Coordinates of C-alpha atoms in Angstrom, one line a residue:
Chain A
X1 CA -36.5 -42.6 31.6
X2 CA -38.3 -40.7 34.6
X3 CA -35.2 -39.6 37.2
X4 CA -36.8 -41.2 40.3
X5 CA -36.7 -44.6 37.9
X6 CA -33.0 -43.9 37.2
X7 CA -32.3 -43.4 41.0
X8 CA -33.6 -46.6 41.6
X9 CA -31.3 -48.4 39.2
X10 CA -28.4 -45.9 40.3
X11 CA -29.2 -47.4 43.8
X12 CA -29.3 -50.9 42.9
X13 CA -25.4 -50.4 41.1
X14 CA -24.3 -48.6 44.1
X15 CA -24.8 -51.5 46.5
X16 CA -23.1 -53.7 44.3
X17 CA -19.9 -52.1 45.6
X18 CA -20.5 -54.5 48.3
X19 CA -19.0 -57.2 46.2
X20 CA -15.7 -56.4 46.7
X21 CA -16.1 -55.8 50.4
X22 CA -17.1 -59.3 50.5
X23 CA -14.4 -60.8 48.8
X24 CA -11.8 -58.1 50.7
X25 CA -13.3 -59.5 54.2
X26 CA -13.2 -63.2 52.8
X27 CA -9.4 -63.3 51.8
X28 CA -8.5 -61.3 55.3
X29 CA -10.6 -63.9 57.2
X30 CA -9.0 -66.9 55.3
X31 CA -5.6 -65.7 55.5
X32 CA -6.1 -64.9 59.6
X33 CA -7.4 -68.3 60.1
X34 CA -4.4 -69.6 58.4
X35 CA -1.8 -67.3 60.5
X36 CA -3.4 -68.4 63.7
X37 CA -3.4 -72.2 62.7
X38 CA 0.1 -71.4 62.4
X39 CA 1.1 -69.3 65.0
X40 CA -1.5 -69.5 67.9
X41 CA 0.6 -67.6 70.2
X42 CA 0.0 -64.5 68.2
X43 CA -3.2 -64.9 67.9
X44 CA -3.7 -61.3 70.2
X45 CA -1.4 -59.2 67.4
X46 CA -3.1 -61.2 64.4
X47 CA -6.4 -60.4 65.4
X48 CA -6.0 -56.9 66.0
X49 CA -4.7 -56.3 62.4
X50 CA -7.8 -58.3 61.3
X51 CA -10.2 -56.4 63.3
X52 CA -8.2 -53.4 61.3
X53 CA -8.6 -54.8 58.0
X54 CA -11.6 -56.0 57.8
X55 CA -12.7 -51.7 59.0
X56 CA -10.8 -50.7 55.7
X57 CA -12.3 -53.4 53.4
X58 CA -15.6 -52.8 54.6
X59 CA -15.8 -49.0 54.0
X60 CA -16.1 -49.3 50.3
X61 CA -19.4 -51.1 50.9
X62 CA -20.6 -48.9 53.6
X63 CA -19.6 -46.1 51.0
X64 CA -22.1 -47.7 48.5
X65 CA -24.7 -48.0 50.9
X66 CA -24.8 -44.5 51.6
X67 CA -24.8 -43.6 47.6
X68 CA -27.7 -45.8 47.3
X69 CA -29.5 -44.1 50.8
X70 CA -29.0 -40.7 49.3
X71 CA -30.2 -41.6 45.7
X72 CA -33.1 -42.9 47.6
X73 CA -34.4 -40.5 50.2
X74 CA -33.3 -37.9 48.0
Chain B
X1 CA -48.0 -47.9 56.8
X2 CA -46.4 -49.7 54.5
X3 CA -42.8 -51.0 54.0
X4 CA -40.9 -47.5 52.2
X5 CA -42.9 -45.4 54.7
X6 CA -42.1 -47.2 57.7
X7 CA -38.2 -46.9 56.7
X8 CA -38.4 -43.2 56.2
X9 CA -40.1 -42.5 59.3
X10 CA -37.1 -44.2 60.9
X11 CA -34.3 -42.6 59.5
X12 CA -35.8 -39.1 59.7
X13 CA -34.5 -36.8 61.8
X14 CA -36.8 -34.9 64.1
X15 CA -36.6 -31.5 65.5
X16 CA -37.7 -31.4 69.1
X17 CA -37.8 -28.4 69.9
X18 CA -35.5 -24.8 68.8
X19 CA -33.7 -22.5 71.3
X20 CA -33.8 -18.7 70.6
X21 CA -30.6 -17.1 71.4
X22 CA -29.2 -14.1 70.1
X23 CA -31.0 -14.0 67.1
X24 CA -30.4 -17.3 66.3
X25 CA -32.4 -19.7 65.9
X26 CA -30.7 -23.4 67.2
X27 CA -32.7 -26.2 66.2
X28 CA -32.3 -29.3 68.5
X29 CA -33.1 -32.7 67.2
X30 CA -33.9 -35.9 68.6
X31 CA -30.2 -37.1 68.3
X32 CA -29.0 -34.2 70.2
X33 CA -31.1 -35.1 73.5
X34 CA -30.4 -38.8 73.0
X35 CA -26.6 -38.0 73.1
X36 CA -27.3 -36.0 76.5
X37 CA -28.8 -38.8 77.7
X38 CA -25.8 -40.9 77.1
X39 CA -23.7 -38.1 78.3
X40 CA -26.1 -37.9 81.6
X41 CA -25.9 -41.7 81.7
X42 CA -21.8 -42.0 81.3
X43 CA -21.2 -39.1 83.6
X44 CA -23.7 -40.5 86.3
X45 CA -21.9 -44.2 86.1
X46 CA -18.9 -43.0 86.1
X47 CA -19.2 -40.8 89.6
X48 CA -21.3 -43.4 90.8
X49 CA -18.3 -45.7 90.5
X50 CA -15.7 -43.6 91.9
X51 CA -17.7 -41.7 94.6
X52 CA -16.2 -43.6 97.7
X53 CA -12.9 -44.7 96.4
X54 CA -11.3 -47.5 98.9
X55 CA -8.3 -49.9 98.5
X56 CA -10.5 -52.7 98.1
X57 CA -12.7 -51.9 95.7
X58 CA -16.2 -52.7 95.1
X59 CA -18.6 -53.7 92.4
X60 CA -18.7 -50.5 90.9
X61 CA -14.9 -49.5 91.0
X62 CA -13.9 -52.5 90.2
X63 CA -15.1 -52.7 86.8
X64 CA -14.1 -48.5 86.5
X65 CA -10.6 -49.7 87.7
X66 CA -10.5 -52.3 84.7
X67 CA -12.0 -50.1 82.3
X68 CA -9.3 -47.4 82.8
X69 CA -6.5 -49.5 83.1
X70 CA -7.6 -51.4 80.2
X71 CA -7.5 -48.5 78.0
X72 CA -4.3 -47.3 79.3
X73 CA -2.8 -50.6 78.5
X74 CA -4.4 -50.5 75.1
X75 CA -3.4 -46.7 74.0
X76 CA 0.4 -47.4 75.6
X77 CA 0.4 -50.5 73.4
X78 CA -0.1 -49.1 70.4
X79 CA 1.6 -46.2 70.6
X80 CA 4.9 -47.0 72.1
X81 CA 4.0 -45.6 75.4
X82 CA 3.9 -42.1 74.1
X83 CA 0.6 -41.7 74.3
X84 CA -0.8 -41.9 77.5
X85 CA -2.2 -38.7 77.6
X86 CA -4.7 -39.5 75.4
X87 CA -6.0 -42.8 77.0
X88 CA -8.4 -40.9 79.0
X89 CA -10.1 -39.1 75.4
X90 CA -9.9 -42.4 73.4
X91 CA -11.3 -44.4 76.5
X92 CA -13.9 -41.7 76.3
X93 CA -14.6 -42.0 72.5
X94 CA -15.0 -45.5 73.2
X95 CA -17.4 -45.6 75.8
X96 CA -19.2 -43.1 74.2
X97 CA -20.2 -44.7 71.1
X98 CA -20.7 -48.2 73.0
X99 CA -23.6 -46.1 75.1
X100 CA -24.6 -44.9 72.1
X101 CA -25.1 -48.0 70.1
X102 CA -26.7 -50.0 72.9
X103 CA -28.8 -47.5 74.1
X104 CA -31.6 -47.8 71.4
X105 CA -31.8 -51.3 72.8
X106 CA -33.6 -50.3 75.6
X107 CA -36.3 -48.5 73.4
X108 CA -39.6 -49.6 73.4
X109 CA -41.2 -51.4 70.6
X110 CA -44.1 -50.9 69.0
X111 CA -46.2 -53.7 66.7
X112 CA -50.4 -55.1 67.2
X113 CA -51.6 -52.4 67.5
X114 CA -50.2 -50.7 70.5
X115 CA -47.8 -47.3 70.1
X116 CA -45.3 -46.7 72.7
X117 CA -45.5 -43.5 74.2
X118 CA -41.4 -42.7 73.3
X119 CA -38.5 -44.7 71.3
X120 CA -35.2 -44.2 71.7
X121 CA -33.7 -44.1 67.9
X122 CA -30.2 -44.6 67.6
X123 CA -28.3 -41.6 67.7
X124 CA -25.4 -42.7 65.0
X125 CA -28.4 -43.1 62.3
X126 CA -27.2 -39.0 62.1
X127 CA -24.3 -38.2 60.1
X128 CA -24.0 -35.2 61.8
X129 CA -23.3 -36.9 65.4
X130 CA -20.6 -39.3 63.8
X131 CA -19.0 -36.5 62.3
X132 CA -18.4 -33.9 65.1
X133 CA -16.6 -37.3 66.6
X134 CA -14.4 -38.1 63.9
X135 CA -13.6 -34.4 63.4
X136 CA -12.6 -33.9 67.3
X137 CA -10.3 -37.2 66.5
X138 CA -8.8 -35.2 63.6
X139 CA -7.8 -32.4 65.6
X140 CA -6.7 -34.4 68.5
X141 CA -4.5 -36.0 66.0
X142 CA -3.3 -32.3 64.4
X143 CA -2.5 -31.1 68.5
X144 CA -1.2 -34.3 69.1
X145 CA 1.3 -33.8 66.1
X146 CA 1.9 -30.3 66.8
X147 CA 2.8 -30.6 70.6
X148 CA 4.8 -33.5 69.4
X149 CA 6.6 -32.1 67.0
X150 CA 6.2 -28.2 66.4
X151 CA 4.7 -26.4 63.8
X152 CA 7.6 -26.5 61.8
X153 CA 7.6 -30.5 62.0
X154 CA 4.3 -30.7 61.5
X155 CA 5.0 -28.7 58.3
X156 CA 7.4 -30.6 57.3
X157 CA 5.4 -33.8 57.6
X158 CA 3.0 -32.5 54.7
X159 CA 5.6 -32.3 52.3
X160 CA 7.1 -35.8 53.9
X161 CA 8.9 -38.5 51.8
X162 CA 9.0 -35.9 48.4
X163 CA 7.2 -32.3 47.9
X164 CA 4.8 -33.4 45.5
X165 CA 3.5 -35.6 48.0
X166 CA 1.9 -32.1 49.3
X167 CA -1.9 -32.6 47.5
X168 CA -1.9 -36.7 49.2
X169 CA -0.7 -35.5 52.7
X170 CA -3.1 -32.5 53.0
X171 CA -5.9 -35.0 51.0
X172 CA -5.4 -37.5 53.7
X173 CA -6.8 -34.7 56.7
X174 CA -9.7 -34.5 54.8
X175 CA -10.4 -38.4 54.2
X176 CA -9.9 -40.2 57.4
X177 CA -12.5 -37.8 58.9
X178 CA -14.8 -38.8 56.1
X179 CA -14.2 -42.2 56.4
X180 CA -14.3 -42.7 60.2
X181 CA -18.0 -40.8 60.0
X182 CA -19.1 -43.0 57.0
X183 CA -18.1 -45.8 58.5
X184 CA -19.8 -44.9 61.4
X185 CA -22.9 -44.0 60.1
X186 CA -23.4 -46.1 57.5
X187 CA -22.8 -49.1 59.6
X188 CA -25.3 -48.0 62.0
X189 CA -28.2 -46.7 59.6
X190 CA -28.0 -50.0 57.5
X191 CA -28.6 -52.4 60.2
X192 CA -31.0 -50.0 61.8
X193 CA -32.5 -50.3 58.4
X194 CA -32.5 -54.0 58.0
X195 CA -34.0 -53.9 61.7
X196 CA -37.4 -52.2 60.2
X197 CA -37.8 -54.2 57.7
X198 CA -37.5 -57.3 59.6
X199 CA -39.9 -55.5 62.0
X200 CA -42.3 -55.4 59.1
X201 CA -41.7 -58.3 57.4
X202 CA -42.0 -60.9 61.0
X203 CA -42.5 -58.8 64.1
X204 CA -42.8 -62.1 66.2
X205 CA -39.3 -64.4 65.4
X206 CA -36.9 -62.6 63.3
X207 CA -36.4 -59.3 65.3
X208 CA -34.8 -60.8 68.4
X209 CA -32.6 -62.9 66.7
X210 CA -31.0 -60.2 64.3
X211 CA -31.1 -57.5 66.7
X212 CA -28.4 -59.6 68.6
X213 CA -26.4 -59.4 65.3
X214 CA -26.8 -55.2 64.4
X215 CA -27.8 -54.3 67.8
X216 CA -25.2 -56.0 69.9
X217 CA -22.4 -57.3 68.4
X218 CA -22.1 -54.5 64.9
X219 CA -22.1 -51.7 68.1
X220 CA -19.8 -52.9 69.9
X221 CA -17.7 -53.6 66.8
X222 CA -18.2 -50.5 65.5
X223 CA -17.6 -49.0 68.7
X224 CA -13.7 -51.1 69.0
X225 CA -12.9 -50.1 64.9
X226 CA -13.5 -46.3 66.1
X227 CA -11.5 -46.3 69.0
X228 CA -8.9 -48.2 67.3
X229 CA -8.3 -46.3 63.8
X230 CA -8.5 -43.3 66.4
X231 CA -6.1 -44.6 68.6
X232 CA -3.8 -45.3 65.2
X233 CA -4.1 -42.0 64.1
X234 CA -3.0 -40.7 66.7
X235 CA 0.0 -43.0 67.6
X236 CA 1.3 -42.2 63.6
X237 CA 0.8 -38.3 64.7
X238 CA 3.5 -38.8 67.9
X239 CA 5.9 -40.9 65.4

C-alpha cells in the first residue's frame, strides 16, 4: 500500500476517537439535565462542573482530530 | 481551486515579513500581527474605558466596571478567596482569546469572483499562539505554588500522597499544557475547517448559519473552558 493511501486510512481511524467524546458529552448532558430537574437552585454550581466536563470529554476527540490533521498535511 | 486546496491554503501559516536582528533572523507570521491587533484593540478599549473615571459611570466604564468585578468574583469563587491576585491575568487570558476568536469575524469574505484585498484568519488556527498561553498558565500556576508554598513545599507536592507518585506529578506539568493548547487549537482549526468547506460546498445559505455555531458560540466557549481550567489550576496550586 502507497503511504499517502495508508495516511488517509490512518486519518479516517483517528477521527473515530470522536466516538467516545460523543457518548462522554451525552451521559454528562443527561445526567446535568437530571441534577437540575432535581435541584434547580443549583443549577449555577451544576453547570459549571458541566461546562468542566464536557472540556475533559471533548479533548480526546479534539486529540484525534489533530492526528488525523497532521497525517493529512503531513 | 478546488476543495483539498482551498483547506490548505486556509490553515497555512504565512510569513509576512522577517526582522534582522543580531544575526538572527525572526520570522513574523500572519498570526503574530493578528494577535497585535487584538493586543492594539484590548489595550485601546480598555483606556478608552477608563480614561475619565467618574462616580457615575458611563457606557464605557460601566461595562469595564462589570467585566473586572465579574472576574474578581469568578477567580475569588473558585479559589477560596486566595486568589485574587491573579483575577487581573486570568481576566486577561479571557479576554484575550474571546478577541481572538471573534476577530476573524470581521474578515472579509471572498466568493463570485471577487478577492478581498486582506482576511483576517483566526489566530488560534496556530498551535504555536495557543501554546505560549497555556505555557504562561503553567508557570503562573508553578509561581503561584511557589510563593504559596516555598520551594520546599512545592517539592514536597511532587512526591505528594506516596514517592512513587514522583513520574505522575512531574507528568502532569507536562500534560495540562498540552492539553489546554490542543484543546485550543484543535477546537478552533476544525471549525475553521468545516467553515471552508461549507464556503465551498454553499457560499450563499449554509455559511451564516454555522458560522453562528463555530464562530460565535465554540469561541466564546472555548474562550470560558480556557479561563476556567486556568483558573482551576491555579486555585489547586494555592491549596
Amino acid at each position: 500500500m502507497e503511504a499517502q493511501s495508508a495516511a488517509l486510512i490512518g486519518a479516517g481511524l483517528a477521527v473515530l476517537s470522536g466516538i467516545g467524546a460523543g457518548v462522554g458529552i451525552g451521559i454528562a448532558t443527561g445526567k446535568t439535565s437530571e441534577a437540575i430537574a432535581r435541584q434547580p437552585e443549583a443549577s449555577g454550581k451544576i453547570s459549571g462542573s458541566f461546562l468542566l466536563g464536557i472540556a475533559l470529554a471533548e479533548a480526546t476527540a479534539i486529540y484525534g482530530l489533530v492526528v488525523a490533521l497532521f497525517l493529512l498535511f503531513r | 481551486m478546488n476543495v483539498s486546496e482551498r483547506v490548505i491554503e486556509g490553515i497555512s501559516i504565512d510569513t509576512v515579513f522577517t526582522i534582522h536582528v543580531a544575526g538572527l533572523d525572526i520570522p513574523i507570521s500572519d498570526t503574530v500581527i493578528a494577535s497585535w491587533i487584538v493586543m492594539a484593540l484590548l489595550v485601546l478599549l480598555a483606556h478608552r474605558a477608563t480614561r475619565r473615571l467618574s462616580t457615575v459611570p458611563g457606557r464605557a466604564q460601566a461595562l469595564a466596571e462589570a467585566l473586572v468585578s465579574f472576574a474578581r468574583s469568578f477567580v475569588e469563587e473558585n479559589t477560596q478567596g486566595r486568589g485574587r491576585a491573579f483575577a487581573p491575568f486570568l481576566g486577561t487570558l479571557f479576554l484575550f482569546i474571546v478577541a481572538a476568536n471573534l476577530l476573524p469575524s470581521l474578515s472579509p469574505r471572498g466568493g463570485f469572483g471577487f478577492e478581498p484585498y486582506f482576511t483576517i484568519k483566526p489566530l488560534t488556527r496556530d498551535i504555536n499562539v495557543t501554546a505560549a498561553l497555556a505555557v504562561a498558565v503553567i508557570g503562573v500556576s508553578i509561581g503561584a505554588r511557589l510563593r504559596r508554598s516555598g520551594l520546599k513545599g512545592f517539592l514536597r507536592s511532587l512526591i505528594h500522597p506516596m514517592p512513587f507518585m514522583l513520574p505522575f506529578n512531574l507528568m502532569e506539568y507536562a500534560i495540562r499544557p498540552a492539553s489546554l493548547a490542543l484543546r485550543l487549537f484543535g477546537n478552533m482549526l476544525g471549525g475553521f475547517i468545516i467553515m471552508i468547506l461549507a464556503e465551498t460546498v454553499l457560499p450563499l445559505v449554509l455559511p451564516p448559519v454555522l458560522g453562528l455555531y463555530f464562530d460565535l458560540f465554540d469561541g466564546l466557549l472555548q474562550a470560558v473552558v480556557f479561563a476556567y481550567l486556568s483558573t482551576i489550576f491555579i486555585a489547586e496550586a494555592l491549596e
